[in-house]
Amino acid sequence: MPLHPTIAIVDDDESVRDTAKDLLDSAGLSAATFDSAESFLQSKGTWAIRCLIADMRMPGMTGLELHGRLASAGTPIPTVLVTAYYDEQVLLRALESGVICFLTKPFRPEDLLACIDAAMRGHEPA
């Protein structure tokens, strides 16, 4: 794992974490994986994260709650939420809170990469 990862993948599903990390590795991006929002918050390298990919539904804190907690703490990280359970109300709430992208699993690799690019550039995806 790189010393200073720029993208964090937070998902309780190991296969999703591994697949996303493999995709980012193949795109030349450095990434770190976490199995929960709590483990991400306890990590020491959060200051180096430029983009957060988080699962919407996880035991404990959800991806949206993690996004909100970071923003409330004054350390917002551009966030891409992913979910296997599409819910329009949650989508609207996420976008209103500043989430860059909201992808439904299974998502296309190019869609995730476009969202990461938008997040790291600091604007909405095209």
Coordinates of C-alpha atoms in Angstrom, one line a residue:
M1 CA 0.0 0.0 0.0
P2 CA 1.4 3.5 -0.9
L3 CA 2.5 5.6 2.0
H4 CA 0.3 8.5 0.9
P5 CA -2.8 7.2 -0.8
T6 CA -5.0 9.7 -2.6
I7 CA -8.2 7.6 -2.9
A8 CA -9.9 5.8 0.0
I9 CA -12.3 2.9 -0.7
V10 CA -14.6 2.2 2.2
D11 CA -16.9 -0.8 1.8
D12 CA -17.8 -3.7 4.1
D13 CA -17.8 -6.1 1.0
E14 CA -14.2 -7.3 0.5
S15 CA -14.8 -8.3 -3.1
V16 CA -16.0 -4.7 -3.9
R17 CA -13.0 -3.2 -2.2
D18 CA -10.6 -5.5 -4.0
T19 CA -12.2 -5.0 -7.4
A20 CA -12.3 -1.2 -7.0
K21 CA -8.6 -1.2 -5.8
D22 CA -7.6 -3.3 -8.8
L23 CA -9.4 -0.9 -11.1
L24 CA -7.6 2.1 -9.6
D25 CA -4.3 0.4 -9.6
S26 CA -4.7 -0.4 -13.3
A27 CA -5.5 3.3 -13.9
G28 CA -2.3 4.3 -12.2
L29 CA -4.1 5.7 -9.1
S30 CA -3.0 5.0 -5.6
A31 CA -5.7 3.7 -3.2
A32 CA -6.2 2.4 0.3
T33 CA -9.0 0.2 1.4
F34 CA -11.0 0.2 4.6
D35 CA -13.8 -2.3 5.8
S36 CA -15.8 0.4 7.7
A37 CA -16.2 4.1 8.1
E38 CA -14.9 3.7 11.6
S39 CA -11.7 2.1 10.5
F40 CA -11.2 4.9 7.9
L41 CA -11.7 7.6 10.6
Q42 CA -9.2 5.8 12.9
S43 CA -6.5 5.6 10.2
K44 CA -3.6 8.1 10.3
G45 CA -3.5 9.0 6.7
T46 CA -6.9 10.7 6.1
W47 CA -5.2 14.1 5.5
A48 CA -3.7 12.6 2.3
I49 CA -7.0 11.5 0.9
R50 CA -8.2 13.5 -2.1
C51 CA -11.3 11.3 -3.0
L52 CA -13.5 9.0 -0.9
I53 CA -15.4 6.1 -2.4
A54 CA -17.9 4.9 0.2
D55 CA -20.6 2.3 0.3
M56 CA -24.0 3.8 1.2
R57 CA -25.1 0.9 3.4
M58 CA -22.5 -0.5 5.9
P59 CA -22.9 -1.8 9.5
G60 CA -22.3 1.2 11.8
M61 CA -21.8 4.4 10.0
T62 CA -23.2 4.7 6.4
G63 CA -21.2 6.3 3.6
L64 CA -23.4 9.4 3.7
E65 CA -22.9 9.7 7.4
L66 CA -19.2 9.5 6.9
H67 CA -19.3 12.2 4.3
G68 CA -21.3 14.4 6.7
R69 CA -19.0 13.7 9.6
L70 CA -15.9 14.8 7.6
A71 CA -17.6 17.9 6.4
S72 CA -18.8 18.8 10.0
A73 CA -15.3 18.3 11.3
G74 CA -14.0 20.8 8.7
T75 CA -12.2 18.2 6.7
P76 CA -14.5 17.5 3.8
I77 CA -13.3 15.0 1.2
P78 CA -14.9 14.8 -2.3
T79 CA -17.1 11.7 -2.0
V80 CA -18.4 9.1 -4.5
L81 CA -21.2 7.0 -2.9
V82 CA -21.9 3.5 -4.2
T83 CA -24.9 1.4 -3.3
A84 CA -26.7 -1.8 -4.3
Y85 CA -30.0 -0.3 -3.2
Y86 CA -31.1 2.6 -5.3
D87 CA -33.3 5.1 -3.4
E88 CA -34.2 8.4 -5.0
Q89 CA -34.7 10.2 -1.6
V90 CA -31.2 9.1 -0.5
L91 CA -29.7 10.1 -3.8
L92 CA -31.2 13.6 -3.5
R93 CA -30.1 13.9 0.1
A94 CA -26.6 12.8 -0.9
L95 CA -26.3 15.3 -3.8
E96 CA -27.7 18.1 -1.6
S97 CA -24.9 17.3 1.0
G98 CA -22.2 17.8 -1.7
V99 CA -21.5 14.2 -2.7
I100 CA -19.9 14.3 -6.2
C101 CA -21.4 11.1 -7.6
F102 CA -23.9 8.4 -6.6
L103 CA -23.4 5.1 -8.4
T104 CA -25.6 2.0 -8.2
K105 CA -23.8 -1.4 -8.1
P106 CA -22.9 -2.9 -10.4
F107 CA -21.4 0.2 -12.0
R108 CA -19.3 0.5 -15.1
P109 CA -15.6 0.9 -14.4
E110 CA -15.5 4.0 -16.6
D111 CA -18.3 5.6 -14.6
L112 CA -16.3 5.2 -11.4
L113 CA -13.2 6.6 -13.0
A114 CA -15.1 9.6 -14.3
C115 CA -16.5 10.3 -10.9
I116 CA -13.0 10.0 -9.3
D117 CA -11.7 12.4 -12.0
A118 CA -14.5 14.9 -11.2
A119 CA -13.9 14.6 -7.5
M120 CA -10.2 15.2 -7.7
R121 CA -10.7 18.1 -10.1
G122 CA -13.2 19.6 -7.7
H123 CA -16.2 19.8 -10.0
E124 CA -19.3 17.9 -11.1
P125 CA -18.7 15.1 -13.7
A126 CA -19.6 15.9 -17.3

